[in-house]
CSV table of C-alpha atoms in Angstrom, one decimal:
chain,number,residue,atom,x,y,z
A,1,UNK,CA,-109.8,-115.0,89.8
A,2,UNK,CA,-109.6,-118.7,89.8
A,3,UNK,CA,-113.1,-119.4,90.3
A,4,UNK,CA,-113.6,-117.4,87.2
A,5,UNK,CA,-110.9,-118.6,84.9
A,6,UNK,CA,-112.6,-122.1,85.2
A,7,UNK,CA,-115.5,-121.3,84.3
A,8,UNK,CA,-114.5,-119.4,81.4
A,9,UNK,CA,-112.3,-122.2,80.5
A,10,UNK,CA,-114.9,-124.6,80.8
A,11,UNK,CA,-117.3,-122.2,78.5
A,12,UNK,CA,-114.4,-122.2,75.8
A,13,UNK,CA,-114.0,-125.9,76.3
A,14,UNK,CA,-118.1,-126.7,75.5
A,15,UNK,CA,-118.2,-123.6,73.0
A,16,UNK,CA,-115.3,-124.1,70.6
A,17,UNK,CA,-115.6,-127.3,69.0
A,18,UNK,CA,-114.1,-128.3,65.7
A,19,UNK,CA,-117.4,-127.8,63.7
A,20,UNK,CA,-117.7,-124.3,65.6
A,21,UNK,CA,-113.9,-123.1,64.6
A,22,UNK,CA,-114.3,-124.5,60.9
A,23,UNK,CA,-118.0,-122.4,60.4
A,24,UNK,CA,-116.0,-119.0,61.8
A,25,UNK,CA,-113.5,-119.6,59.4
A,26,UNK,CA,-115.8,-119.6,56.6
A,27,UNK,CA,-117.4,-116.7,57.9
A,28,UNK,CA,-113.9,-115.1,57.6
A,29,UNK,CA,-113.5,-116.2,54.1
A,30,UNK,CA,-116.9,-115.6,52.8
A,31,UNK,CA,-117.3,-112.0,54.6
A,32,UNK,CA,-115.7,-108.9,53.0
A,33,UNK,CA,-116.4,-106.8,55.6
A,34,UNK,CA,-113.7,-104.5,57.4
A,35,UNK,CA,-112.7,-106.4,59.9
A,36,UNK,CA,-111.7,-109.0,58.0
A,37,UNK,CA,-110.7,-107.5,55.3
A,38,UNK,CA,-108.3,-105.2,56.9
A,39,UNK,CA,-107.0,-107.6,60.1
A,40,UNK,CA,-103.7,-108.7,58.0
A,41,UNK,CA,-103.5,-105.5,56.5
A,42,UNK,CA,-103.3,-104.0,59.9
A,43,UNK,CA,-101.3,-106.6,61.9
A,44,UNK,CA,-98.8,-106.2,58.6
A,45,UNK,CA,-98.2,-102.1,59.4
A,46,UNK,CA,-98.0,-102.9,62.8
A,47,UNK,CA,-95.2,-105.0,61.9
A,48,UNK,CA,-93.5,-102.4,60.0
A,49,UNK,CA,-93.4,-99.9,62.4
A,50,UNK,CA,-91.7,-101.8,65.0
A,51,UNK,CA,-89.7,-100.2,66.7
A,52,UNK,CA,-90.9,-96.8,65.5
A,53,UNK,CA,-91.3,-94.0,68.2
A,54,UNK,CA,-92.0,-90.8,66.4
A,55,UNK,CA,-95.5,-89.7,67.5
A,56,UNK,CA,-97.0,-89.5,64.1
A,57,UNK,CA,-96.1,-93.4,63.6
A,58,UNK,CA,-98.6,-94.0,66.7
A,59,UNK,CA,-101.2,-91.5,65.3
A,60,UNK,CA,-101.5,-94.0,62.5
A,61,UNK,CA,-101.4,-96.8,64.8
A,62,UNK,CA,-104.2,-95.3,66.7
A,63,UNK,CA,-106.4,-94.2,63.8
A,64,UNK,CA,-106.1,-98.0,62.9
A,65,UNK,CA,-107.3,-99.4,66.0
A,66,UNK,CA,-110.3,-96.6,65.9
A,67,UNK,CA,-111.4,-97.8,62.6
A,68,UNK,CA,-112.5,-100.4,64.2
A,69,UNK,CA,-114.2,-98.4,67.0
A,70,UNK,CA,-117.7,-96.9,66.8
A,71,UNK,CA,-116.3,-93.6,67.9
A,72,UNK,CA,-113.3,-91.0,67.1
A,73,UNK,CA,-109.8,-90.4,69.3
A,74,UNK,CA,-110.6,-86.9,70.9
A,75,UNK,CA,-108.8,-88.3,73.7
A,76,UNK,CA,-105.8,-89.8,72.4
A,77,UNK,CA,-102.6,-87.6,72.4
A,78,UNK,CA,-103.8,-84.8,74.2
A,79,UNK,CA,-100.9,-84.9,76.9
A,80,UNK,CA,-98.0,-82.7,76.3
A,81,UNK,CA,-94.9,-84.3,74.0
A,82,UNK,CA,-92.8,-85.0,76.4
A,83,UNK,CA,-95.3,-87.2,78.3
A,84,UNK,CA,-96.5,-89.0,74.7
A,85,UNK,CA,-93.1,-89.8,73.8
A,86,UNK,CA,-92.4,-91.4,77.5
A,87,UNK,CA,-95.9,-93.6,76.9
A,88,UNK,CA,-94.7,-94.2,73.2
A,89,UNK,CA,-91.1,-95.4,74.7
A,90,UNK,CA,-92.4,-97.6,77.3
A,91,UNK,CA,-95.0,-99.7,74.5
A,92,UNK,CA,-92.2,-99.4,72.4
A,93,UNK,CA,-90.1,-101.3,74.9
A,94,UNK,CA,-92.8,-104.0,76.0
A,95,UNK,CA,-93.6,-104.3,72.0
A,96,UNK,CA,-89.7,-105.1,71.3
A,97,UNK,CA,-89.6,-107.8,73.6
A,98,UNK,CA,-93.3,-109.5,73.7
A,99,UNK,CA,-93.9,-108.9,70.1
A,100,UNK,CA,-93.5,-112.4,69.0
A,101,UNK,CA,-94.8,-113.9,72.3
A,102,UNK,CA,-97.6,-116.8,72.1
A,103,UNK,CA,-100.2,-116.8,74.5
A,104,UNK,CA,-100.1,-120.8,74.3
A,105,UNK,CA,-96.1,-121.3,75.2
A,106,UNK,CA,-95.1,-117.7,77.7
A,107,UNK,CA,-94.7,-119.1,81.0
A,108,UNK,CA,-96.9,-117.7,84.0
A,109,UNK,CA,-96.5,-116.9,87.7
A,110,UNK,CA,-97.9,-115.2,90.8
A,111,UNK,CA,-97.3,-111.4,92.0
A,112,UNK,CA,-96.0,-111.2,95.2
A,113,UNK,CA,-95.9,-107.7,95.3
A,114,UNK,CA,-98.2,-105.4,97.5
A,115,UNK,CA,-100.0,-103.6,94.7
A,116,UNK,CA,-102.0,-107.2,93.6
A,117,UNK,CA,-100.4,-109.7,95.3
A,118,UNK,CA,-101.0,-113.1,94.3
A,119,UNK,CA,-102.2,-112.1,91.0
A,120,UNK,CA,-101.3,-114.5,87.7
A,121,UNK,CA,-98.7,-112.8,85.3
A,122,UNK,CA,-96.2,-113.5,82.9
A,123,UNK,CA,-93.0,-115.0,83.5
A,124,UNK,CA,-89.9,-113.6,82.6
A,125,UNK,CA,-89.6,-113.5,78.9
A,126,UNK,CA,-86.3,-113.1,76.5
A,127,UNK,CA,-85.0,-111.8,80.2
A,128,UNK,CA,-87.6,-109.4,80.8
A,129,UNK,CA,-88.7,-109.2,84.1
A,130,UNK,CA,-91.9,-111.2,85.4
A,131,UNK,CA,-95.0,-108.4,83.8
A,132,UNK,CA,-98.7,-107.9,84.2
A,133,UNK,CA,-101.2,-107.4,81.7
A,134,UNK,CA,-102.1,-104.4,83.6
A,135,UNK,CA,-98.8,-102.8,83.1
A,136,UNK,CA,-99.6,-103.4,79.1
A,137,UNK,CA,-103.0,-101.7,79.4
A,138,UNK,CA,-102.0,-98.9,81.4
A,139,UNK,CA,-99.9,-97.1,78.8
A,140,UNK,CA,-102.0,-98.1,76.3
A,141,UNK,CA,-104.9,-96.1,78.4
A,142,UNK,CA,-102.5,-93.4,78.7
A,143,UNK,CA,-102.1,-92.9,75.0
A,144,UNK,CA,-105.6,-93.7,73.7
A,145,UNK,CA,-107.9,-92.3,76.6
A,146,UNK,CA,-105.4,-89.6,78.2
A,147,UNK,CA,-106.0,-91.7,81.6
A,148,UNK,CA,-106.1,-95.3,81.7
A,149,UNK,CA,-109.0,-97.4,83.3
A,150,UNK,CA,-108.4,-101.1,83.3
A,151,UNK,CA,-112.3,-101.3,83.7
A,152,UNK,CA,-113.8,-99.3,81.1
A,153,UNK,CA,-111.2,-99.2,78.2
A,154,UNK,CA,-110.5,-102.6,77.3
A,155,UNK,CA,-112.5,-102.6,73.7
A,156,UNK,CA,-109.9,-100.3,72.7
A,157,UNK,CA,-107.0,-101.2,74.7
A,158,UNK,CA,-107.0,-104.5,73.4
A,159,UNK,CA,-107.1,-104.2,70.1
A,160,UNK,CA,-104.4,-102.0,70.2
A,161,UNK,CA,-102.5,-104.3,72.2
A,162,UNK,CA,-103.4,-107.5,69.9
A,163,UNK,CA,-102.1,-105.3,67.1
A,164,UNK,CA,-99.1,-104.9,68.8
A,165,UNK,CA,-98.7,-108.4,69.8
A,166,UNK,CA,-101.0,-110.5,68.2
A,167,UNK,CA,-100.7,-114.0,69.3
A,168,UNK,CA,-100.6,-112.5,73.7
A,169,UNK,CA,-103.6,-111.0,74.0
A,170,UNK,CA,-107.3,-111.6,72.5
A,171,UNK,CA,-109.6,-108.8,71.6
A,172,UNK,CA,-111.8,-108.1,74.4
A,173,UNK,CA,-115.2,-106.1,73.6
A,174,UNK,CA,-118.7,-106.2,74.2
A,175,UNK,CA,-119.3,-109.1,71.7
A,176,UNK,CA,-117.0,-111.2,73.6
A,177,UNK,CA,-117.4,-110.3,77.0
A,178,UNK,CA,-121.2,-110.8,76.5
A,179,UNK,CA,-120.5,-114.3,74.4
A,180,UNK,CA,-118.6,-115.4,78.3
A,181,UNK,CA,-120.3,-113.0,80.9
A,182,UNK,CA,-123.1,-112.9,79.7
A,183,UNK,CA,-122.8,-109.4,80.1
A,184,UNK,CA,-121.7,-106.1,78.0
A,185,UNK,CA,-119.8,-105.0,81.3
A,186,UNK,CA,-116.8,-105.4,80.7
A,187,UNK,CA,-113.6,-105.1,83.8
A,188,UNK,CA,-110.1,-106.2,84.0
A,189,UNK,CA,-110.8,-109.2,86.4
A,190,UNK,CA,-112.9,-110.5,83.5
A,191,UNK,CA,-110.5,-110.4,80.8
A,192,UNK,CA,-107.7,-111.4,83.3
A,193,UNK,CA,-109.5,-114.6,83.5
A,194,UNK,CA,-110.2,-114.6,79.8
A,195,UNK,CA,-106.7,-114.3,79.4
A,196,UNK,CA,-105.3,-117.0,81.1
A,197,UNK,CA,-108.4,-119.2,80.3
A,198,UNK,CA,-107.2,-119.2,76.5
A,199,UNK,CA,-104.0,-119.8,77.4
A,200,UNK,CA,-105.0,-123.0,79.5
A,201,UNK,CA,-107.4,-123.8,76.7
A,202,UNK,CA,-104.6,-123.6,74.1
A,203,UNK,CA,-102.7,-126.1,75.9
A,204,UNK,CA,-105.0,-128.6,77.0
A,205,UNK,CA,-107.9,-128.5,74.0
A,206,UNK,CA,-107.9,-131.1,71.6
A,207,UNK,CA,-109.3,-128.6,69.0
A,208,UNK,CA,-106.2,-126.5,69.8
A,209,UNK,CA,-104.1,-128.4,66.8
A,210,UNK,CA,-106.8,-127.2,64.8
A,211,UNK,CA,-106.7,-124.1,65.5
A,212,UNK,CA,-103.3,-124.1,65.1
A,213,UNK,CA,-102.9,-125.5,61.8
A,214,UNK,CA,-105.7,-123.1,60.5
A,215,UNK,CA,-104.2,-120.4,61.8
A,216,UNK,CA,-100.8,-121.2,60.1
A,217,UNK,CA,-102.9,-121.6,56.9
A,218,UNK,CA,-104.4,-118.6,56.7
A,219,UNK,CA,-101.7,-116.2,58.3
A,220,UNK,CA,-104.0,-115.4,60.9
A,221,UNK,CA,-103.6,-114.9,65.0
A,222,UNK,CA,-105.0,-118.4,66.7
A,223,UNK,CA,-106.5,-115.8,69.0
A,224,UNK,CA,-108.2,-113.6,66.4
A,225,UNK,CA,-109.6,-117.3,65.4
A,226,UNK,CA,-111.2,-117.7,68.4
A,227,UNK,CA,-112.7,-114.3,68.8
């Protein structure tokens, strides 16, 4: 996934320039629409929830990440309760530890497992073992989709999971994976790379302080600032 994660990073690198950051935020002001106007509304509920596992506190959650899906959670839940509250507990658990995690500063490492061996994940955190973005997305397939897919999920996955922890992991849908791809096809080798692209960007960018500070500013994600 190397390969990939340059040329993203390169892409983010020749794409997000200072004039380019300062016109999206003005766009965010200017805009009423309802992604902007509900994001810190949203990330704000999230927040008081924490820690929450009864199954009607993650129906809201999930009705908030569909609002800003084209299309309605027939899926989501339909697994018996003891299986939902055994998804629920495991995000619950990854959400209490990673919950204040930034993209830019959690260390990274390689796999050295057999299931994806020499993959890139995160490195220990607060104790936590070394973890995947995969084993994120999985449980959150379970609960959205009734079965994950790491390929075909991810516009709803990952806003869930930015909800949850909002400064580890961007948005990934179509408008973004067709903004880097150039392509609407969207797969978990892509937004792997995305992933740790940002992260690289982040830290080497000199339009990172930038983003930074305007993040600060406006009480917003740096990520959800460069989505």
């Amino acid at each position: 996934m190397k390969d990939i994660k340059g040329r993203i990073l390169l892409k983010l690198n020749n794409t997000l320039t200072n004039n380019a950051v300062e016109t999206s935020v003005n766009r965010f002001r200017s805009q009423n629409n309802w992604y902007n106007l509900t994001y810190r509304r949203f990330i704000e509920r999230f927040n008081e929830t924490r820690g929450e596992t009864h199954i009607g506190v993650w129906v809201e959650r999930v009705a908030l990440v569909y609002s800003w899906l084209p299309k309605i959670p027939l899926s989501s839940f339909n697994r018996s309760t003891d299986d939902l509250e055994k998804i629920i507990s495991c995000l619950n658990e990854l959400e209490l530890i990673f919950f204040d995690a930034n993209l830019s500063s959690i260390g990274n490492t390689a796999y050295h497992g057999p299931k994806y061996h020499g993959e890139t994940i995160f490195a220990s955190y607060k104790g936590y073992y070394d973890v995947a973005i995969r084993e994120f997305l999985s449980p959150a397939g379970y609960l959205l989709h009734n079965k994950p897919s790491l390929d075909t999920q991810l516009s709803s996955t990952t806003k869930l999971l930015h909800f949850i922890c909002p400064r580890l992991f961007p948005i990934f849908d179509s408008k973004v994976c067709n903004q880097l791809y150039g392509t609407t096809n969207q797969t978990y080798k892509k937004y792997h790379a995305y992933v740790f692209a940002v992260q690289e960007f982040l830290n080497i960018s000199e339009v990172s302080p930038y983003i930074f500070n305007i993040a600060k500013k406006m009480d917003l994600s740096p990520l959800y600032i460069i989505d």
